[in-house]
Each structure stands twice: as structure tokens, then as C-alpha cells.
mmCIF file of C-alpha atoms in Angstrom:
data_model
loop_
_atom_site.group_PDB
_atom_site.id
_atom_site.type_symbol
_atom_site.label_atom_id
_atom_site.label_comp_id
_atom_site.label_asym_id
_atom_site.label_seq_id
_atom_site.Cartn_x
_atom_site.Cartn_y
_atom_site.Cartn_z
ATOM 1 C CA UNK A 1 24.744 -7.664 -38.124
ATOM 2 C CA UNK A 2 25.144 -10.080 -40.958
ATOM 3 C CA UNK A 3 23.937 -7.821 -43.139
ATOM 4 C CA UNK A 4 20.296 -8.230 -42.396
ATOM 5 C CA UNK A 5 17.478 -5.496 -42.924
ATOM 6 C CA UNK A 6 15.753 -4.660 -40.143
ATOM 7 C CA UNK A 7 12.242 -5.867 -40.405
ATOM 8 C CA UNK A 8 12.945 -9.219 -42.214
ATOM 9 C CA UNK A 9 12.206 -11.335 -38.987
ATOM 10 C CA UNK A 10 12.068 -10.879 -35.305
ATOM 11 C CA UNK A 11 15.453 -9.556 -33.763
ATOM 12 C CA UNK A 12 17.325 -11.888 -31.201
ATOM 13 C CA UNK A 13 19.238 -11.274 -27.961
ATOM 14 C CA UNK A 14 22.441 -11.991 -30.012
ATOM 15 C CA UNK A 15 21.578 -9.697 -32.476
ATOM 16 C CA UNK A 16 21.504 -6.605 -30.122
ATOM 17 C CA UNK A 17 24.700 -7.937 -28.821
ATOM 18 C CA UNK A 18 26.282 -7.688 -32.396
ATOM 19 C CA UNK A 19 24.967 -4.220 -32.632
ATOM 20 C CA UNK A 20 26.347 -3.403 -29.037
ATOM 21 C CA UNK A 21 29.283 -4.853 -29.097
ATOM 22 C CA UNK A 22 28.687 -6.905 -26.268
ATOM 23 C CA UNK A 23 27.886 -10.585 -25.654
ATOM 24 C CA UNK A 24 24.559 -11.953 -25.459
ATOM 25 C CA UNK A 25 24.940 -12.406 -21.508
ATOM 26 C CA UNK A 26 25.667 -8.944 -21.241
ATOM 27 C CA UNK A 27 22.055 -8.239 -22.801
ATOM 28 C CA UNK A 28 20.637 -10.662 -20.620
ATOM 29 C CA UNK A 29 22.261 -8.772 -17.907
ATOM 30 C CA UNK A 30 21.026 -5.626 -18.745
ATOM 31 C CA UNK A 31 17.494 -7.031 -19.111
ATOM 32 C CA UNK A 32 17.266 -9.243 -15.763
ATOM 33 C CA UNK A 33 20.191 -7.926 -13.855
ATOM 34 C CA UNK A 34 20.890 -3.827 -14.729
ATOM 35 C CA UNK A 35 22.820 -3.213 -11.897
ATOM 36 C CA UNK A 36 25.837 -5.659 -12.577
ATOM 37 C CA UNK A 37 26.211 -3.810 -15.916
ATOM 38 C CA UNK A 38 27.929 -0.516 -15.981
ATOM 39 C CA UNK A 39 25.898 2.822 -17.229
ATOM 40 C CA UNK A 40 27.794 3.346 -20.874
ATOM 41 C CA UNK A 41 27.418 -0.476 -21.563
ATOM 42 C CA UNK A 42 23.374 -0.384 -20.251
ATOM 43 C CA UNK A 43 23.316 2.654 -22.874
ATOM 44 C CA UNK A 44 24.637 1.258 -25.545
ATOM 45 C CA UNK A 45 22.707 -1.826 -24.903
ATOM 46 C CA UNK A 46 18.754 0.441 -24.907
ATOM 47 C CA UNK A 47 20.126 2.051 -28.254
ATOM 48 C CA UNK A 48 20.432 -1.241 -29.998
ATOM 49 C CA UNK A 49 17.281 -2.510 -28.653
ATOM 50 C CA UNK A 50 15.697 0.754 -29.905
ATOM 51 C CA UNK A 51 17.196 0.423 -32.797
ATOM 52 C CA UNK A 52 16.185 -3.371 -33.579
ATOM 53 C CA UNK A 53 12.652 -2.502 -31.720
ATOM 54 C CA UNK A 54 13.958 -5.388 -29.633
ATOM 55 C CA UNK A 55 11.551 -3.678 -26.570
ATOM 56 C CA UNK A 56 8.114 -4.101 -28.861
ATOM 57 C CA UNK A 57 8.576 -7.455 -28.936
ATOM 58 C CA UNK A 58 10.767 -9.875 -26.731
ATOM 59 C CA UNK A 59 11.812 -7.698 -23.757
ATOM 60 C CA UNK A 60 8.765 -8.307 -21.744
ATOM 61 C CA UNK A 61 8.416 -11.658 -22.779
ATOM 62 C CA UNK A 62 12.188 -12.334 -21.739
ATOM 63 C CA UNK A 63 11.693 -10.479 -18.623
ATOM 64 C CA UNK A 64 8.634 -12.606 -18.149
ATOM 65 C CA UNK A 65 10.910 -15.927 -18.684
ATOM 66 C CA UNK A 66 13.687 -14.490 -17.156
ATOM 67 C CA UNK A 67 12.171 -13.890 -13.552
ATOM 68 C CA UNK A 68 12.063 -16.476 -11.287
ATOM 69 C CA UNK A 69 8.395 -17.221 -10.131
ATOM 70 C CA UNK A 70 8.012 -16.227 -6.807
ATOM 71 C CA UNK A 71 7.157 -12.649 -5.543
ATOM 72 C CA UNK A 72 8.634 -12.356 -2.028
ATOM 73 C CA UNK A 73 6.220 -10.316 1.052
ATOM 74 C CA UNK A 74 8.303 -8.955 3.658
ATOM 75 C CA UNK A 75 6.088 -9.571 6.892
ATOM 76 C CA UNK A 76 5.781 -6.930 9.337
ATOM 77 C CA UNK A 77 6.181 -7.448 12.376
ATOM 78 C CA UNK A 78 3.445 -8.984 14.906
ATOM 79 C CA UNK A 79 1.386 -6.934 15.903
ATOM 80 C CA UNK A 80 0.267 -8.051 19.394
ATOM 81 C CA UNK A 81 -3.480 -6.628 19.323
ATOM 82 C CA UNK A 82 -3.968 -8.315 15.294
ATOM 83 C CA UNK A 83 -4.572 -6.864 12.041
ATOM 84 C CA UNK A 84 -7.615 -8.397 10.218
ATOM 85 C CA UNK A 85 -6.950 -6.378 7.214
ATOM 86 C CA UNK A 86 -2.940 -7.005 6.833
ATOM 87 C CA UNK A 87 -3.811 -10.566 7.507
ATOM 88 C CA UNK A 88 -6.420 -10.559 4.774
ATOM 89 C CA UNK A 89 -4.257 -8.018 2.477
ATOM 90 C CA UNK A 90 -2.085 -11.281 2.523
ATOM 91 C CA UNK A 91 -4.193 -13.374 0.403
ATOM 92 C CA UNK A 92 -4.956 -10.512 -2.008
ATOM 93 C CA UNK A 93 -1.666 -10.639 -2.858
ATOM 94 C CA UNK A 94 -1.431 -14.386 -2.985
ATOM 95 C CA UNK A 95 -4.343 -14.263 -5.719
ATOM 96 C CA UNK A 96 -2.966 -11.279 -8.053
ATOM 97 C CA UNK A 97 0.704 -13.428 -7.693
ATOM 98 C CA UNK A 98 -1.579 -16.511 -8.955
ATOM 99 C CA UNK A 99 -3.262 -14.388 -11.596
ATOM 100 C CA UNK A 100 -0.070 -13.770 -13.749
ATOM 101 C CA UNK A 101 1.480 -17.016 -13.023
ATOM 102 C CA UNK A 102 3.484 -16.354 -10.084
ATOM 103 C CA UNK A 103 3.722 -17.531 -6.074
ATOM 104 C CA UNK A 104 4.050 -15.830 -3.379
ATOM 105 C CA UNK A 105 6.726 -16.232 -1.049
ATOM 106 C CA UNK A 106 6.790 -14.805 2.670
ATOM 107 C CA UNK A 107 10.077 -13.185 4.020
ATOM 108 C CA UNK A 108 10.008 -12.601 8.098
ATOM 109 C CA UNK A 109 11.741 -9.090 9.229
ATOM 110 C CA UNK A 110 14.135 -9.817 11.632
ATOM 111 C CA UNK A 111 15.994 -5.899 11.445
ATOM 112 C CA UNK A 112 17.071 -4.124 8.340
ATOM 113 C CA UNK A 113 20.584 -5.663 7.945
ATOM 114 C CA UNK A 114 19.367 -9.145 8.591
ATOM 115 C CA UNK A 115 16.593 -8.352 6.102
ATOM 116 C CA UNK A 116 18.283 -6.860 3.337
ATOM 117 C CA UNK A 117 20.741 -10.023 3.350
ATOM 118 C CA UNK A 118 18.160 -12.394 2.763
ATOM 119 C CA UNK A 119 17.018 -9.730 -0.112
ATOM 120 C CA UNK A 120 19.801 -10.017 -1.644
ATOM 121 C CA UNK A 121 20.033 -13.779 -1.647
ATOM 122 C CA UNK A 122 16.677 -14.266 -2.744
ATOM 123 C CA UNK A 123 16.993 -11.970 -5.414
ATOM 124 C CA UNK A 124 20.469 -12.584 -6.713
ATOM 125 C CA UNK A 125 19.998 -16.270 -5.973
ATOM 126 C CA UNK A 126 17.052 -15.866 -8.322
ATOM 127 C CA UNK A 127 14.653 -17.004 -5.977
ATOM 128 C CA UNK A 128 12.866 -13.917 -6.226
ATOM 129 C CA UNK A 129 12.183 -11.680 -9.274
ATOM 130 C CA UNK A 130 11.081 -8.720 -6.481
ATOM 131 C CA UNK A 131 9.547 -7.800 -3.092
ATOM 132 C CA UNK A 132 6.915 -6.060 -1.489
ATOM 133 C CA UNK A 133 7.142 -4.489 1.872
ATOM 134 C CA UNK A 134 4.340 -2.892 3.804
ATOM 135 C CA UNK A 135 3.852 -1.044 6.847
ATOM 136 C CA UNK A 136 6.231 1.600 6.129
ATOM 137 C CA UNK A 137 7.681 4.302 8.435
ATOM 138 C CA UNK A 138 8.509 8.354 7.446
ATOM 139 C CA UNK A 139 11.999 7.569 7.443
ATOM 140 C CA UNK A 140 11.860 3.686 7.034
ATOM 141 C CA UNK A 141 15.625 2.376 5.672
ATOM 142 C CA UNK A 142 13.668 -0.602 3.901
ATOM 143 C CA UNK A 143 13.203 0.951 0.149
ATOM 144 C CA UNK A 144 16.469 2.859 0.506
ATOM 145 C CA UNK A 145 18.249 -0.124 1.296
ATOM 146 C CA UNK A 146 16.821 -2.697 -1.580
ATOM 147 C CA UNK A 147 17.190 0.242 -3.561
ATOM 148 C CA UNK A 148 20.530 0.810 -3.034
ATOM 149 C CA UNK A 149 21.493 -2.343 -3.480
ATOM 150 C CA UNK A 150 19.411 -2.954 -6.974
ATOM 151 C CA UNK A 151 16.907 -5.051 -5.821
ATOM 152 C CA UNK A 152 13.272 -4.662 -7.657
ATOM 153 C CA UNK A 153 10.750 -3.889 -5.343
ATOM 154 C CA UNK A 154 7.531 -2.091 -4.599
ATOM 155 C CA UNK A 155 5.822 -0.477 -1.652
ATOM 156 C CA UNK A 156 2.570 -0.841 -0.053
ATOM 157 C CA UNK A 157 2.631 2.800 1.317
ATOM 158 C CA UNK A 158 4.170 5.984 1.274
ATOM 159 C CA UNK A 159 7.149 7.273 3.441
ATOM 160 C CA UNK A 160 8.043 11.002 4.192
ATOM 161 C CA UNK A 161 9.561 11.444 0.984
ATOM 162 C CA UNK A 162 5.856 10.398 -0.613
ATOM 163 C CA UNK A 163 5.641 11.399 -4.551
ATOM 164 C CA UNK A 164 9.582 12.715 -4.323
ATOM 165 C CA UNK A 165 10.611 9.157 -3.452
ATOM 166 C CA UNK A 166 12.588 7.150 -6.393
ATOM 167 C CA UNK A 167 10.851 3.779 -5.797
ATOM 168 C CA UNK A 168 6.984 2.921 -7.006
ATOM 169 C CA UNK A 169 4.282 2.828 -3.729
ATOM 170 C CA UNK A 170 1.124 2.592 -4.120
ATOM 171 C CA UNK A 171 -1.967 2.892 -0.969
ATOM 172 C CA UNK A 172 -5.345 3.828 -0.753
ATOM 173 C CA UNK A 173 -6.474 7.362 -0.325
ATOM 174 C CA UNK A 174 -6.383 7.462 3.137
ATOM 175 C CA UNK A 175 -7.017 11.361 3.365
ATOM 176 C CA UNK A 176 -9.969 10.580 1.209
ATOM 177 C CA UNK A 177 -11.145 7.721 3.211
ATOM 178 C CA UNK A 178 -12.018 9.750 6.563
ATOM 179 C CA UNK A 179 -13.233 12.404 4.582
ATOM 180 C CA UNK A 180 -15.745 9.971 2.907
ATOM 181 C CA UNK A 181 -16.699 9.494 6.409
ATOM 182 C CA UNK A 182 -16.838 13.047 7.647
ATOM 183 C CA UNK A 183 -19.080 14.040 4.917
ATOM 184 C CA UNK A 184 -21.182 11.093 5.924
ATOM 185 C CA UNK A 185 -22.212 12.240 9.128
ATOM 186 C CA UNK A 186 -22.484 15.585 8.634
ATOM 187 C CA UNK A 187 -25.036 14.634 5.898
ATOM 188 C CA UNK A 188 -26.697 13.190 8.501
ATOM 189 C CA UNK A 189 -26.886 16.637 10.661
ATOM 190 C CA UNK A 190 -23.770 15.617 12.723
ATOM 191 C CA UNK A 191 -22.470 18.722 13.643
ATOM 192 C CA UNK A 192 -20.367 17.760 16.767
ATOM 193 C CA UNK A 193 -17.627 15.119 15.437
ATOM 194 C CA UNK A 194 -14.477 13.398 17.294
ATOM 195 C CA UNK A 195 -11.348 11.769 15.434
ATOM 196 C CA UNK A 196 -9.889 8.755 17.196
ATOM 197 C CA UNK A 197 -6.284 7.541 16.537
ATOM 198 C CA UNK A 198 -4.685 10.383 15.449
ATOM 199 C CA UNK A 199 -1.218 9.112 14.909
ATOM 200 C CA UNK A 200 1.432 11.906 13.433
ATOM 201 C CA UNK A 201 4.319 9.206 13.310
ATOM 202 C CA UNK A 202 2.994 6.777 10.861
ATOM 203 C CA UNK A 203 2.591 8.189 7.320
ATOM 204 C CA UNK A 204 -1.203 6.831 6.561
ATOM 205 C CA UNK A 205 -2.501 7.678 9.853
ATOM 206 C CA UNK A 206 -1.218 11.224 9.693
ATOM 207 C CA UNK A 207 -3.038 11.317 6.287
ATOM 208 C CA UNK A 208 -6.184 9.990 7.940
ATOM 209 C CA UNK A 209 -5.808 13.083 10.019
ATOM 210 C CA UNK A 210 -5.471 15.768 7.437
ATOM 211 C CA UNK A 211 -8.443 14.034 5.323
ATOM 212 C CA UNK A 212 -10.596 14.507 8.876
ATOM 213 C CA UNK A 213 -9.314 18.490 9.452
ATOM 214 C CA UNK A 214 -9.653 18.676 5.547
ATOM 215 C CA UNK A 215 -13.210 18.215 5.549
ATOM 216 C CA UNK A 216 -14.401 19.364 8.830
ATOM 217 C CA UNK A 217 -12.971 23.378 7.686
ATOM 218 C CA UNK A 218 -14.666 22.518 4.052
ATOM 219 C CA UNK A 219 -18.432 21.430 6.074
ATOM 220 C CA UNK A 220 -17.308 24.275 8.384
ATOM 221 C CA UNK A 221 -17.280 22.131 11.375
ATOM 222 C CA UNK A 222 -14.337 24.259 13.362
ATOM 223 C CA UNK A 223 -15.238 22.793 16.598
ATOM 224 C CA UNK A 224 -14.343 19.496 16.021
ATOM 225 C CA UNK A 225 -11.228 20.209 15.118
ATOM 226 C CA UNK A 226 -10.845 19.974 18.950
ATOM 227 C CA UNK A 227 -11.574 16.940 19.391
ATOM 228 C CA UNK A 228 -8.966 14.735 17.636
ATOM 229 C CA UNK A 229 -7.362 12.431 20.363
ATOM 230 C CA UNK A 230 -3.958 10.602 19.939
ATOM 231 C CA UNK A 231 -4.097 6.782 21.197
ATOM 232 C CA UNK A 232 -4.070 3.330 19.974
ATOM 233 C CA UNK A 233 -5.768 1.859 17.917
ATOM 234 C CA UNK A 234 -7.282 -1.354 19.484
ATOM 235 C CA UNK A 235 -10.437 -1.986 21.096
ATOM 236 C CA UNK A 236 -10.157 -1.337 24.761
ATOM 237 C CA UNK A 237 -8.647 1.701 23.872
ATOM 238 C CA UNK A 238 -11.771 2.264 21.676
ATOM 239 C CA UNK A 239 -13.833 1.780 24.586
ATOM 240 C CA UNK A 240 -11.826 4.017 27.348
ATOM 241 C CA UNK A 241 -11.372 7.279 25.002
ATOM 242 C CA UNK A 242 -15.339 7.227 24.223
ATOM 243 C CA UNK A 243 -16.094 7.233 27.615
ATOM 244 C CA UNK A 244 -13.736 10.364 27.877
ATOM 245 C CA UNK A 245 -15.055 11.598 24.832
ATOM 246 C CA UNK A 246 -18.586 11.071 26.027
ATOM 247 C CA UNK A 247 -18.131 12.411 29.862
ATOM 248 C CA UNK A 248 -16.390 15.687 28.229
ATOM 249 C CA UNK A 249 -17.939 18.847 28.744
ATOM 250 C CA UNK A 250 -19.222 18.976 25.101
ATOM 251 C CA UNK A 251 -19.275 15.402 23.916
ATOM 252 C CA UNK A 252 -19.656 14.363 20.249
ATOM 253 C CA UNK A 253 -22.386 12.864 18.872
ATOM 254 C CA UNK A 254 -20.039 11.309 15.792
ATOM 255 C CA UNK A 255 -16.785 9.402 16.482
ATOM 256 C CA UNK A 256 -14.790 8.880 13.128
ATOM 257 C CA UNK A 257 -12.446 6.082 13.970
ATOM 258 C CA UNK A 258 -9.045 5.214 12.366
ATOM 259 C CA UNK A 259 -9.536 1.539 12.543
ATOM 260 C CA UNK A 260 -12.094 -1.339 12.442
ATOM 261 C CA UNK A 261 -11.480 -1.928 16.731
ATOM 262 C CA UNK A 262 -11.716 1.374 18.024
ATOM 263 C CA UNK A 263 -14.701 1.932 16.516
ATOM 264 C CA UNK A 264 -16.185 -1.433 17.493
ATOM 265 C CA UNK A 265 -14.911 -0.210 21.243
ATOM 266 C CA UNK A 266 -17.050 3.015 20.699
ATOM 267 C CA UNK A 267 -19.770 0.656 20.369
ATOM 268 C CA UNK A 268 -19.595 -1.177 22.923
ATOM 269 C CA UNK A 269 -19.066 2.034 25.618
ATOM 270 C CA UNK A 270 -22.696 3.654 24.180
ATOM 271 C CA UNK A 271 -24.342 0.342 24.412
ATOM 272 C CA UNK A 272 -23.613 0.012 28.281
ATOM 273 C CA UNK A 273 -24.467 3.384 28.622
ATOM 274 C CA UNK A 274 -28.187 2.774 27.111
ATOM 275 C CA UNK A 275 -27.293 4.942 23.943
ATOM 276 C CA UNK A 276 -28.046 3.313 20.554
ATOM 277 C CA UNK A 277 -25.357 3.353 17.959
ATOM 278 C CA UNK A 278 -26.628 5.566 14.718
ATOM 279 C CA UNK A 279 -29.876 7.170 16.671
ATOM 280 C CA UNK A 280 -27.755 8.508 19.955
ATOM 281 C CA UNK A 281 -24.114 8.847 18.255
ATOM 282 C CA UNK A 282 -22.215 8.222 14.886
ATOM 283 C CA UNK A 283 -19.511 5.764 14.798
ATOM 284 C CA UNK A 284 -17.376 5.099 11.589
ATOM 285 C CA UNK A 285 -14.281 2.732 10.816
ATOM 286 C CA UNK A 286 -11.563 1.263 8.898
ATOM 287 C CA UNK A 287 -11.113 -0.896 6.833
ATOM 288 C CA UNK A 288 -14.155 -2.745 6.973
ATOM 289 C CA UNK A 289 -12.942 -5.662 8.937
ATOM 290 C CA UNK A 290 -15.557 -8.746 10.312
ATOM 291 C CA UNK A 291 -15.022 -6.487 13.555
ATOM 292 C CA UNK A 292 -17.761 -4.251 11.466
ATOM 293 C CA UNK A 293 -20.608 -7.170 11.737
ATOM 294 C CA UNK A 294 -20.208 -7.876 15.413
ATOM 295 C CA UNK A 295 -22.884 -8.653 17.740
ATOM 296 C CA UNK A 296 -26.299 -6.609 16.727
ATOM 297 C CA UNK A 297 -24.272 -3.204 15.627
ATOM 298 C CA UNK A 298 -23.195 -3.205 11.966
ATOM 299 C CA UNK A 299 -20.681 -0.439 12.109
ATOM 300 C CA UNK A 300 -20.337 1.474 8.806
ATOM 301 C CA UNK A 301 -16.553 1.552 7.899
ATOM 302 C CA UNK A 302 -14.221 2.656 5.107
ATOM 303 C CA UNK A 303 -13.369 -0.101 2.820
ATOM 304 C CA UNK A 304 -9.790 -0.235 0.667
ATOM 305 C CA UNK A 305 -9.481 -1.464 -2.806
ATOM 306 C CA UNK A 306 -6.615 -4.357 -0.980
ATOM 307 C CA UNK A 307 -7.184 -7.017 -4.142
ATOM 308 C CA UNK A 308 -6.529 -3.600 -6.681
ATOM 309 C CA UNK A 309 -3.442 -2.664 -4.098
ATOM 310 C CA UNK A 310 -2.221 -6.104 -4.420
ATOM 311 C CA UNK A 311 -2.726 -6.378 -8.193
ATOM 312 C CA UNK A 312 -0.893 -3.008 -8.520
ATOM 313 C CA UNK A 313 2.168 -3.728 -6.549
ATOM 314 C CA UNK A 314 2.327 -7.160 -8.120
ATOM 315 C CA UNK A 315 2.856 -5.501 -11.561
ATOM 316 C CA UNK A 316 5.010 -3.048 -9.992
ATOM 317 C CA UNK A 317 7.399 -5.510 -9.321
ATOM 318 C CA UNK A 318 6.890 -7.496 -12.937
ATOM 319 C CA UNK A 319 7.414 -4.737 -14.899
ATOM 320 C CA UNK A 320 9.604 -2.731 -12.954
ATOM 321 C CA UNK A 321 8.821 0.938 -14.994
ATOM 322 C CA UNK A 322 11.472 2.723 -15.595
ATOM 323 C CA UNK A 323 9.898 5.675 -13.628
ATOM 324 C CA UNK A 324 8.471 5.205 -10.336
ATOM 325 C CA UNK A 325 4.522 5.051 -10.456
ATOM 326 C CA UNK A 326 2.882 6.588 -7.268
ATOM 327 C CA UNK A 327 -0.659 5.234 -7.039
ATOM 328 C CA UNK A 328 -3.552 6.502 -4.944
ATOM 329 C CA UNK A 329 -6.670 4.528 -5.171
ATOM 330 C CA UNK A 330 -9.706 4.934 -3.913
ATOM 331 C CA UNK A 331 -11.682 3.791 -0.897
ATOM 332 C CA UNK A 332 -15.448 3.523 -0.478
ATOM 333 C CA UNK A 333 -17.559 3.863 2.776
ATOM 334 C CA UNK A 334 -19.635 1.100 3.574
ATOM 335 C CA UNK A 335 -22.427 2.243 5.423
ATOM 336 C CA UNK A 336 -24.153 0.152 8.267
ATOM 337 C CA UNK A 337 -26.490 0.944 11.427
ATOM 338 C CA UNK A 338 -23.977 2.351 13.323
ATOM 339 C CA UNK A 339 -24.695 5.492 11.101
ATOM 340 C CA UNK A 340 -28.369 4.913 10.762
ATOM 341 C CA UNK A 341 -29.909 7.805 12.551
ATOM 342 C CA UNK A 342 -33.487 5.467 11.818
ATOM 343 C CA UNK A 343 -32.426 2.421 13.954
#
């Protein structure tokens, strides 16, 4: 290395490529592209940088330079009822993209193969520096794939595999989320509760059911563990599994809701029955949607952190740890009338 004592100035790229034995692209490879470089040459590569404490200071600036500006979000697909929060979760991550200097790109799903092509031409293209896909499935070939194929990425959501999985995810606590809302309720002397949306197939909603069972044993509230009803999760079917719920030979007089538009549906079915939301019956959502300030019912709902999500993920992808970070954060319950047992 020229002879030079460590220390005297600021190492460069080429000088960890002395120490190496490698060319300076090579470094640059190993920095911006590690999976075009073989293992004993990425090794040998880390030990100079270790060695010339190249890390401490130019490897995340040259990572910062490095990466193309744009953050690609893959889109899921439609959903034909809407999504207020994914639709809003959108320009969360458009704003923590825009608070460390980078855009956000949109990527439309068109089936895994056809997806993980235009991954990998994005991101070897150097469109991209990384993705972010959402909505995932217990078994979804998404993170495998990009994963496989060395593509930087991070995921709003957990699959099957949850804290085992190789890849960084990070989600609300959606387990904590419904239990926030049980505990609600029964503070309010709800001792008869329903949950609405149970969903076993899709990995947050079957958390949203263990948070419910959770803390219905822990307030001792055994019987409504009988009432937790598989369906939808829009508003008519909001409105139709009420009215079951409510013509039932012992009805509930809370309803915790997995999302924003069944609960806005439970709403509507007690008001044309002449029962007052929060006085006559409970109802809770989520998400906290501007379905929760409808009409003269403001319908207390659990709120996620999306912009701290967004910001999250966003570094995720930047920084791409060399371990992967699994991040729960936590909701709140915002509490309106339809909980008000004073209205």
C-alpha cells in the first residue's frame, strides 16, 4: 500500500483494492453489487476495509452515492372494495423516500415471474437501489424470489416464516392492536364481545385474531371466544354479520372489527335498528380510516404508526443491515363515540 501508515489520511476505494488484491471495481462491486462477487473475494474485500476502517468512514457515504435515487413500491393488486389505508400508506412512503433524498417509484404486479423480471431490470439497470412489497401472503414467493436473485429489498409484513425469515419486515403490532381494543371495552363493562374478520390465511389478520383470544382469556371473557366470525372485510359485509350477530341467541354488546368498513357497517345495522352506537353496543376498527368520521358516529379505531412503517422500510432498503431487522411497532386506539357508553 505504498507504504503508508494507516491513520495518515482517509483510506480510498483503491487503497482497499491494493490491500485485497483486487481492482477498485471489484470493491465497488462488493459495496453496490455483492452478489456478482464471489464469497472468498467479498471476504477478503470486508478484511481490508476492516483493516483500513474503510466502513467508519466512506462505505455509507459510497453506498449513499452509489444507489440510484429511486426506491421502487411493488403495488398490490386492486382491491375491488378499496383500501383507504394502503392508498394513504402510499404517500407515507413517498415522504420518508423525500426525507433522505430519494423518489419513489411504483412497480405494478402482474405475477411473480413477470415481477421479478422487472426487479431485476430495475435493480441491475440501476434504476432502483431496492424495493418494498406489501401485502404479503404465509407462503408468498415475492421475498424468496428478490432474495434469491440478490436484489435489496424490504417487507411491509410478515410471512409464515415471521422472525425465522432471512429478509428485514417490519408491521405494526397487529396482535397488540385488537387487544388495545379488547381491553377497551371491557373497561367499559363489556362483558359480551364479537370479533369480525377473522381471516386464518393472511398473516396480519390471523395475528389480529390471536391478539383478540389473547386478551379475552387474560380479562377472562371465555364466552366470546365464541363469537369470532370469518368473512370479509368490507362494509356490506359489516352490515349483514351484525345483524346475525345481533339476532343470535346471545348477541354481543361489543363488536371488535378487523377493519375501518366493517365496523362502519356495524354502525349502520344498530342505527336502523334504533340502537345507539357506544350507549346500546361497542364497535371498534382499523386503521383509523376517514370511514371512522362518517355521518354522526365517530367510530373509535386502531391507528398504525404507517409514516414510522414507511420511514423504517425506507432505511431498510438504504442500509441494507447485514442481519435482517424484524420490527414490530406499535399501534394506538383512537377512541370516538362509537365506544362512548355516555352518548
Amino acid at each position: 500500500m505504498s507504504g503508508k501508515a494507516p491513520g495518515t489520511r482517509k483510506a480510498s476505494m483503491s487503497d482497499v483494492a491494493d490491500l485485497a488484491g483486487v481492482s477498485a471495481m471489484t470493491v465497488s462491486n462488493v459495496i453496490n453489487r455483492p452478489e456478482v462477487v464471489s464469497e472468498a473475494t467479498r471476504a477478503k474485500v470486508h478484511a481490508a476495509m476492516r483493516e483500513l476502517r474503510y466502513r467508519n468512514n466512506l462505505v455509507a457515504r459510497s453506498l449513499r452515492l452509489a444507489q440510484p435515487r429511486q426506491i421502487a413500491y411493488v403495488l398490490p393488486a386492486q382491491d375491488s372494495v378499496g383500501n383507504q389505508y394502503m392508498d394513504a400508506f402510499v404517500h407515507d412512503l413517498a415522504a420518508g423516500c423525500q426525507a433522505v433524498d430519494r423518489n419513489l417509484t411504483l412497480v405494478a404486479e402482474r405475477g411473480t415471474e413477470a415481477l421479478m423480471r422487472a426487479c431485476e431490470d430495475l435493480y441491475f439497470g440501476q434504476s432502483a437501489a431496492g424495493f418494498v412489497i406489501s401485502n404479503l401472503g404465509p407462503d408468498d414467493p415475492r421475498p424468496v424470489g428478490l432474495r434469491k436473485r440478490g436484489i435489496p429489498f424490504a417487507a411491509y409484513g410478515r410471512t409464515a416464516e415471521a422472525f425465522a425469515s432471512p429478509w428485514s419486515w417490519v408491521e405494526a403490532d397487529a396482535a397488540q392492536g385488537i387487544a388495545m381494543a379488547v381491553d377497551h371495552v371491557a373497561d367499559r363493562g363489556h362483558r359480551e364481545l364479537a370479533f369480525v374478520g377473522a381471516d386464518p390465511g393472511i398473516v396480519t389478520m390471523a395475528q389480529r385474531e390471536i391478539g383478540y383470544r389473547e386478551a379475552c382469556e387474560r380479562r377472562g371473557l371465555t364466552g366470546s371466544l365464541a363469537r369470532i366470525v370469518e368473512c370479509g372485510r368490507d362494509l356490506e359485509t359489516g352490515v349483514r354479520v351484525t345483524a346475525d350477530l345481533l339476532d343470535s341467541t346471545g348477541p354481543p354488546t361489543a363488536i371488535i372489527c378487523v377493519s375501518d368498513p366493517l365496523a362502519a357497517g356495524a354502525v349502520i345495522t344498530l342505527q336502523s335498528r334504533g340502537l345507539v352506537p357506544g350507549r346500546d353496543a361497542a364497535v371498534t376498527g382499523y386503521d383509523d380510516t376517514t370511514l371512522t368520521s362518517f355521518g354522526t358516529v365517530g367510530i373509535s379505531s386502531v391507528r398504525q404508526p404507517s409514516a414510522a412503517i414507511a420511514a423504517e422500510l425506507v432505511r431498510l432498503v438504504i442500509e441494507r443491515p447485514d442481519a435482517p431487522e424484524h420490527l414490530l411497532l406499535p399501534p394506538s386506539l383512537v377512541e370516538r363515540s362509537s365506544t362512548d357508553p355516555a352518548v
